[in-house]
Short mmCIF file of C-alpha atoms in Angstrom, two decimals:
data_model
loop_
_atom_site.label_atom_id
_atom_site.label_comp_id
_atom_site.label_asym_id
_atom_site.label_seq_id
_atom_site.Cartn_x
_atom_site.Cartn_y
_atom_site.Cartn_z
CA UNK D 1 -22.79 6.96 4.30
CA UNK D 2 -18.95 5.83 4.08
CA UNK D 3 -17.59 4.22 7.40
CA UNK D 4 -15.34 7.30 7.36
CA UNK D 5 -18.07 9.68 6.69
CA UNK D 6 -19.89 8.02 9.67
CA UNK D 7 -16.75 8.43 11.89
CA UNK D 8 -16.20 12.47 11.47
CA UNK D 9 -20.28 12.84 12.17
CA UNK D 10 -20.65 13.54 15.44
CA UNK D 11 -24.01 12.57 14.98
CA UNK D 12 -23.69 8.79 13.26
CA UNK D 13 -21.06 7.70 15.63
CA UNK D 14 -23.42 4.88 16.04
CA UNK D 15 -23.11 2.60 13.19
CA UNK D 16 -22.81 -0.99 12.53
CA UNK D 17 -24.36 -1.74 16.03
CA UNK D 18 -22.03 -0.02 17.96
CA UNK D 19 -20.56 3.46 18.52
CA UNK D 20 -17.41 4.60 16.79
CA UNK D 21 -16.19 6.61 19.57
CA UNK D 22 -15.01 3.82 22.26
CA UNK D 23 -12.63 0.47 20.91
CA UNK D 24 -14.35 -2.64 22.52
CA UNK D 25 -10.79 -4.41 22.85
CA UNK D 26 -9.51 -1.00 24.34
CA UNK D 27 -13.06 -0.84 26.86
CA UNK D 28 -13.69 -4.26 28.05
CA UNK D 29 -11.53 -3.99 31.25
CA UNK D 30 -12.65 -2.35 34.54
CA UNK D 31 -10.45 0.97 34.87
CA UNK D 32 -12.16 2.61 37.98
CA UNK D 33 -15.03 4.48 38.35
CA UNK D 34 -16.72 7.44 35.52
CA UNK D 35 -19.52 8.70 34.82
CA UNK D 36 -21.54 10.37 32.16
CA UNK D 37 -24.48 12.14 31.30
CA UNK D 38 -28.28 11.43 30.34
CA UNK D 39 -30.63 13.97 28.84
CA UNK D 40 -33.98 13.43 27.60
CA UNK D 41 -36.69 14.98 25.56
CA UNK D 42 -34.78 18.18 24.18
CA UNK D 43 -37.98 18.00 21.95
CA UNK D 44 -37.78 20.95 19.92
CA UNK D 45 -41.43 22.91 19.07
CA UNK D 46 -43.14 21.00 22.21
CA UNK D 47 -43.47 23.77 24.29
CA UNK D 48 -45.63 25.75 22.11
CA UNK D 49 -47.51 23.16 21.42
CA UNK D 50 -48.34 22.46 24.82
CA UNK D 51 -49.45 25.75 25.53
CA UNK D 52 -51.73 25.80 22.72
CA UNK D 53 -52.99 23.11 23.06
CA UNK D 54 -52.22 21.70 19.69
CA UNK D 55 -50.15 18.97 20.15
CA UNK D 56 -50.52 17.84 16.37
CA UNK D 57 -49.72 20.79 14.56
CA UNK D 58 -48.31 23.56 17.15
CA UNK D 59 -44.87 23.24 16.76
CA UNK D 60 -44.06 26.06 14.92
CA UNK D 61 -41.97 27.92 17.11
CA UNK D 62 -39.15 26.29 19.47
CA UNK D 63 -36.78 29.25 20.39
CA UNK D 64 -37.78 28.58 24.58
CA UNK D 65 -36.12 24.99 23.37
CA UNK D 66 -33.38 26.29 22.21
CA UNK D 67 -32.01 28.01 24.87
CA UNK D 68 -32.49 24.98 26.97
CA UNK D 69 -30.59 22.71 24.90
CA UNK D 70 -27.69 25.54 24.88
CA UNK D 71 -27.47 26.03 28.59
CA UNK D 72 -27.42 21.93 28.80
CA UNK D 73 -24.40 22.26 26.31
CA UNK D 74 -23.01 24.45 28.19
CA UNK D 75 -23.11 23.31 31.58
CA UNK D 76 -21.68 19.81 30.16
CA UNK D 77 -18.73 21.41 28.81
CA UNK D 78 -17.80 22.99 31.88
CA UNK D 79 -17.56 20.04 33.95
CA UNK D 80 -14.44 18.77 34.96
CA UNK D 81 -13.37 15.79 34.74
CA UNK D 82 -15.31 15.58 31.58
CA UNK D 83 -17.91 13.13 31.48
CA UNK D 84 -17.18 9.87 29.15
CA UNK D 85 -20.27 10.72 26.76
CA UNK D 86 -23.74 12.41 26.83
CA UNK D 87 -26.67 10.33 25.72
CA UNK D 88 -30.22 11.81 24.41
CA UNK D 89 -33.04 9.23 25.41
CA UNK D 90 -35.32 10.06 22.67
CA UNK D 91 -37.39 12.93 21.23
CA UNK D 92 -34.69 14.67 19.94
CA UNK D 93 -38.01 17.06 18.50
CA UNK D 94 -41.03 17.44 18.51
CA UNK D 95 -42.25 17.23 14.91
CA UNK D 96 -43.08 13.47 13.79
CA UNK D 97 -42.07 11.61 10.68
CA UNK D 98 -43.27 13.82 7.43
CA UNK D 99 -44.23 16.47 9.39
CA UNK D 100 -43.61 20.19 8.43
CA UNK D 101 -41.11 21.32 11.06
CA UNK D 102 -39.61 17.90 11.49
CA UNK D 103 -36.36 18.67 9.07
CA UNK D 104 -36.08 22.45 10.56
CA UNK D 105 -36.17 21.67 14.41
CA UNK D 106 -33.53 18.55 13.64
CA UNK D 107 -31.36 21.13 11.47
CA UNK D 108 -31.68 23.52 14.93
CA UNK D 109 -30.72 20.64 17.34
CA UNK D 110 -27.73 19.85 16.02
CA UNK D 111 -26.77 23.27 15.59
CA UNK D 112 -26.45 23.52 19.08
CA UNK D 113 -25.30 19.85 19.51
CA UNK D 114 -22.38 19.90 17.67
CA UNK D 115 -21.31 22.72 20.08
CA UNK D 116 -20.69 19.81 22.97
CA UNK D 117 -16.88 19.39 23.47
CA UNK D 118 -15.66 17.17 20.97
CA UNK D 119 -14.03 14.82 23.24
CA UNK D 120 -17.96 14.13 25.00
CA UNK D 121 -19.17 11.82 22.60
CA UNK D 122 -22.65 11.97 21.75
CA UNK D 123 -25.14 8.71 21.99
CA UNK D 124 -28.70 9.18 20.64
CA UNK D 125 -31.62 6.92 21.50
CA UNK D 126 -34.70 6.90 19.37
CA UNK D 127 -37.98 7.74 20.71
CA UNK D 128 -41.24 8.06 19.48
CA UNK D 129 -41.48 11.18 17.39
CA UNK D 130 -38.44 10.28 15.83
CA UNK D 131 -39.75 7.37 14.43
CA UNK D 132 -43.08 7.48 15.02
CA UNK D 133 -45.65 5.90 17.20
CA UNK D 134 -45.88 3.01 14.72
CA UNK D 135 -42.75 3.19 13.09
CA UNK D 136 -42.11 1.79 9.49
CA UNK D 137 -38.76 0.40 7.65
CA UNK D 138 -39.18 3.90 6.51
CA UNK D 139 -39.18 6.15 9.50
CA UNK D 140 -36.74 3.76 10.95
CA UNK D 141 -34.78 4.28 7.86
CA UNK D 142 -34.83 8.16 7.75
CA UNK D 143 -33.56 8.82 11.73
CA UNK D 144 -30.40 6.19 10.80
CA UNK D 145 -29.66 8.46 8.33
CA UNK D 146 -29.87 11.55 10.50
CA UNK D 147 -28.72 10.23 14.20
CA UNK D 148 -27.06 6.85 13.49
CA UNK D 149 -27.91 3.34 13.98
CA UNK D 150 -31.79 2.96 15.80
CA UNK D 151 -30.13 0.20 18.16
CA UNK D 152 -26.60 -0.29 19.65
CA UNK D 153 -24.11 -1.68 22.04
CA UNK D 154 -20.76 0.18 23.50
CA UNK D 155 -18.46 -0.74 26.02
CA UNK D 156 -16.93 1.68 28.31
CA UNK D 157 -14.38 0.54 30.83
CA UNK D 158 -15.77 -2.78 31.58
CA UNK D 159 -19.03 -1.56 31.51
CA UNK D 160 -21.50 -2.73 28.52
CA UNK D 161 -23.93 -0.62 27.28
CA UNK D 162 -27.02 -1.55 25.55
CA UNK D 163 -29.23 1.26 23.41
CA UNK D 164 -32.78 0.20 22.52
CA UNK D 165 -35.36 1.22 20.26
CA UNK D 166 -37.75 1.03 22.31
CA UNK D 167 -40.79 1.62 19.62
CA UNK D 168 -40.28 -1.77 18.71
CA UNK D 169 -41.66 -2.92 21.88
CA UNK D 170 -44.45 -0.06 22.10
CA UNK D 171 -46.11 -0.91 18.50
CA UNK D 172 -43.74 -2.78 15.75
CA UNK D 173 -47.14 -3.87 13.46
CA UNK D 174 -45.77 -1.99 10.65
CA UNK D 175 -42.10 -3.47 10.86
CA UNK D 176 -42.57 -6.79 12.93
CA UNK D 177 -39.50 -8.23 11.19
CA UNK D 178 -37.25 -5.66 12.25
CA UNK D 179 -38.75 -5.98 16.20
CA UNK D 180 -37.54 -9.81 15.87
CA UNK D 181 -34.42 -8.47 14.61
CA UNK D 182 -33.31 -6.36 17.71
CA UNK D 183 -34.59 -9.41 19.95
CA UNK D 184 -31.96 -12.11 18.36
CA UNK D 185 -29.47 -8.92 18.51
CA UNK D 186 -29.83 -8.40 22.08
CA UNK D 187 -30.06 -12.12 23.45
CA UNK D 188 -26.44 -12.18 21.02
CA UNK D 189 -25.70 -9.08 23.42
CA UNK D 190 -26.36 -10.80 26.27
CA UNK D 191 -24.35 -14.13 25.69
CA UNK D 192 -21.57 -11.90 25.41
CA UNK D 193 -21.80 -10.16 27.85
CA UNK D 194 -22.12 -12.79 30.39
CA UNK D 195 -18.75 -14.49 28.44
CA UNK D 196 -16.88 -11.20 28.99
CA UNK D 197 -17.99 -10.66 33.12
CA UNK D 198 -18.56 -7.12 32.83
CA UNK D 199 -18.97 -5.35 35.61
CA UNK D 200 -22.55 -3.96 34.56
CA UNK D 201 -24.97 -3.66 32.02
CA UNK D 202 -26.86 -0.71 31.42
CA UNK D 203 -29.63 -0.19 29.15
CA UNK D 204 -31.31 3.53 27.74
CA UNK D 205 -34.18 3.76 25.75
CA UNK D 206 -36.99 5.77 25.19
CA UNK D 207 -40.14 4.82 26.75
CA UNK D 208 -39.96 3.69 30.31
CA UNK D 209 -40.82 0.14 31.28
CA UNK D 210 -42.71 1.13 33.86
CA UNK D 211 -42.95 4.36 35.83
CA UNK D 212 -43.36 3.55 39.33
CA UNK D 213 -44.23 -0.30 40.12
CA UNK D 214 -43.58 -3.08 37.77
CA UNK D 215 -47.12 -4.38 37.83
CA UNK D 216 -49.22 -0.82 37.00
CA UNK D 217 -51.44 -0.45 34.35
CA UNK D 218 -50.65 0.08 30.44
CA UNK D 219 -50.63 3.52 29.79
CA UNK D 220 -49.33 5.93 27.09
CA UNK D 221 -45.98 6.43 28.86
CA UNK D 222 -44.97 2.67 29.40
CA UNK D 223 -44.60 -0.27 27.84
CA UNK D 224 -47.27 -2.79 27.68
CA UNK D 225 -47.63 -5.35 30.83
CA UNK D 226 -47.45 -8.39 28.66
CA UNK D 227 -43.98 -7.33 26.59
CA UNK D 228 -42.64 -5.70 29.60
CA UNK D 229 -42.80 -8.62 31.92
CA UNK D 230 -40.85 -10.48 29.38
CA UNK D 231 -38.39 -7.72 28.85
CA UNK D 232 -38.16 -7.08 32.67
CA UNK D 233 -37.39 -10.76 33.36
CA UNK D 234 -34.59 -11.20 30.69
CA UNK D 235 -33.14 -8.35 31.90
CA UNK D 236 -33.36 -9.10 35.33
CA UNK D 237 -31.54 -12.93 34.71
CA UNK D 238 -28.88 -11.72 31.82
CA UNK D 239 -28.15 -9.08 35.82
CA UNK D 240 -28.80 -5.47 34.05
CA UNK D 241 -28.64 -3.46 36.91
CA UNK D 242 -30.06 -0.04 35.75
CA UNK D 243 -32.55 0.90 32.62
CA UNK D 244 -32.43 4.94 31.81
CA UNK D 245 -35.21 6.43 30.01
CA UNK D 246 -37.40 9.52 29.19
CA UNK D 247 -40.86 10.14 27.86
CA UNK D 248 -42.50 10.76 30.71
CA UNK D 249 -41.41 14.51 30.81
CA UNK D 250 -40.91 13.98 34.75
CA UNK D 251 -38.93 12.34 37.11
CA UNK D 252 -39.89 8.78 38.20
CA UNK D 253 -38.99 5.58 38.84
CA UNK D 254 -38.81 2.28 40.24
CA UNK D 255 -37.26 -1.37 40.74
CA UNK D 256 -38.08 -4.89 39.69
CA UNK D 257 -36.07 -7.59 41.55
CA UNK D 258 -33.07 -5.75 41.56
CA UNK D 259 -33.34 -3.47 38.47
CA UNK D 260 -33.94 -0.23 38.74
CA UNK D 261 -35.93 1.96 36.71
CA UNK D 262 -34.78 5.37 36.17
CA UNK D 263 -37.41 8.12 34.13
CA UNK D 264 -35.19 11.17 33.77
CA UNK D 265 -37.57 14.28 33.26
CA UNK D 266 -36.97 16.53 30.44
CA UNK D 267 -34.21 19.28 28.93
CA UNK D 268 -37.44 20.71 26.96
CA UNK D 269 -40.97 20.63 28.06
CA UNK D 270 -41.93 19.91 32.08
CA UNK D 271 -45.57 18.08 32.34
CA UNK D 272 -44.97 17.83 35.87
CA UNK D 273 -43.08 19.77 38.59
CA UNK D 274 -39.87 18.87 37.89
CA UNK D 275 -36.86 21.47 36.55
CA UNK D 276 -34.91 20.77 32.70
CA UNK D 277 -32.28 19.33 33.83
CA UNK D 278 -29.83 16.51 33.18
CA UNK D 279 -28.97 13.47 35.21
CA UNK D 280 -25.31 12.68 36.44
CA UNK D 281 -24.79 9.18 36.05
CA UNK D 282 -21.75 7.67 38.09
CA UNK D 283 -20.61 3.57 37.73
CA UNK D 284 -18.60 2.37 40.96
CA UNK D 285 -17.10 -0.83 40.73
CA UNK D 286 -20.02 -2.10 42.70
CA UNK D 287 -23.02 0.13 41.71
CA UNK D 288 -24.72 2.73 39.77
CA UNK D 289 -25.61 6.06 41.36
CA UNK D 290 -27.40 8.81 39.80
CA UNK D 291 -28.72 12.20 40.58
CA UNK D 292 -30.80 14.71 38.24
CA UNK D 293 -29.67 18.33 38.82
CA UNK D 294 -31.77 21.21 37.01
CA UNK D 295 -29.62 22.80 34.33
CA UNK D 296 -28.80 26.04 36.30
CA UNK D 297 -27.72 24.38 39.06
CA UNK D 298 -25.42 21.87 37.39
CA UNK D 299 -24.03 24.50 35.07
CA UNK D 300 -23.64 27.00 38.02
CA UNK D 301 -22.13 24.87 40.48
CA UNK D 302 -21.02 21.69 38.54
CA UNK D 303 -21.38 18.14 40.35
CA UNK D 304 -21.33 17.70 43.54
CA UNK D 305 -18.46 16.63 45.96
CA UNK D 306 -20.56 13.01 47.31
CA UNK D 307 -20.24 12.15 43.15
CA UNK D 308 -16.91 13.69 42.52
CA UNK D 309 -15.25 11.86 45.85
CA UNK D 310 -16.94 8.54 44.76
CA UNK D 311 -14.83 8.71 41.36
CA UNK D 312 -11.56 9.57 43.03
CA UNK D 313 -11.91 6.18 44.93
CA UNK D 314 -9.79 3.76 42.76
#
């Protein structure tokens, strides 16, 4: 893909390690507070499979998903003032690398993606069954290809913003080189950033660090203790203030020494209580507030006037 091919795709606006829509030299200065939006799991052909209880080879059917992903759309294109992007943490579908539906539910996604107002730029984070649980060079390959680069950095109004592929940390046996790769990328990221004083870092990725308390066990839906007290501790000293994330399919959440820990649920399949819905993310000068509103209610009665006052406050 041409640079200038890459620029008129909406969805490889991510290339060359950062994203296309925002100029760094026109984005490194605080302008006052905005916010944007994080979604998670649209996972096309989940449902289904969930009720079948054929997680493997369910998929076959993801109209429920659909409609979801339109009324999430639609509600973001009704806000006002418009958001400064909308970022996807991860399982964009539900169908994993060489799988039969994979191609058909990605085709159906960004159908309805490309929908999103065209001056909401979208920012895609790679999650497992994009690339896989173990991902290879390959898989890695084939989602660049389809969503843009797997890992990123963008600067919006002072702010920097750091997208992770977060499978690296889960299993990278199959691709170690490319796991040492974003590690020297992001400690570059991070000298920067402290060079430039922004005014915060925040991080999205796929699978959560942890869900609730730093220390808890390993499980399927967070990151190993040993790699995650490393990761937890460089963030915590290179002062990222806030890591967004999916996976879980429910809301959750926690803080390590200063850092919070957001798990957004999902705009597809619930495994828990929780409604599809989006979060509203909103950067003060001093902090980072966020609240997840089901998709009804956000695209019925917009934001709230506690968010909306707090970015009227130059």
């Amino acid at each position: 893909v041409g640079v200038m091919a890459a620029v008129g795709n909406v969805f490889l606006r991510a290339h060359g390690r950062t994203l296309t829509a925002f100029r760094p030299d026109a984005e490194y200065q605080w302008k006052g507070p905005f916010y944007f939006i994080q979604g998670a799991d649209p996972q096309f052909g989940l449902m289904k499979a969930w009720t079948h209880g054929n997680t493997n080879n369910g998929d076959d059917e993801w109209e429920e998903e659909i409609k979801l992903a339109e009324q999430a759309v639609q509600a973001i294109n009704k806000l006002n003032p418009k958001p400064k992007f909308f970022v996807l943490c991860g399982d964009l579908v539900h169908g994993m690398p060489g799988t039969r539906w994979k191609k058909k539910q990605e085709q159906d996604l960004k159908d309805v993606l490309k929908n999103t107002d065209q001056d909401i730029p979208l920012v895609f984070v790679s999650g497992n069954h994009d690339i896989g649980n173990t991902p290879t060079r390959e898989t890695i390959d084939d989602y660049c290809k389809n969503w843009g680069d797997d890992y990123f950095s963008f600067w919006v109004g002072g702010v920097l913003f750091l997208v992770l592929n977060s499978q690296l940390y889960f299993d990278s046996s199959k691709c170690p080189e490319l796991r040492l790769a974003q590690d020297a990328w992001l400690d570059e990221q991070l000298a920067v950033a402290a060079n430039q004083k922004c005014r915060h870092i925040i991080v999205f990725q796929h699978i959560p660090l942890f869900l609730s308390q730093p220390d808890e066990d390993d499980d399927y839906f967070n990151l190993g203790k040993s790699v995650r007290q490393e990761i937890m501790e460089k963030f915590h000293k290179a002062g990222i203030r806030t890591v967004f994330s999916g996976h879980y399919h429910r809301n959750a959440g926690g803080s390590y020494k200063g850092l919070e820990m957001v798990v957004s649920s999902a705009i597809g399949c619930q495994l828990g209580q929780d409604t599809h819905g989006l979060r509203v993310v909103v950067v003060t000068e001093e902090k980072v507030v966020h609240r997840y509103y089901s998709l009804t209610e956000l695209g019925s009665h917009g934001i709230e006037k506690e968010l909306l006052d707090m970015l009227d406050k130059q």
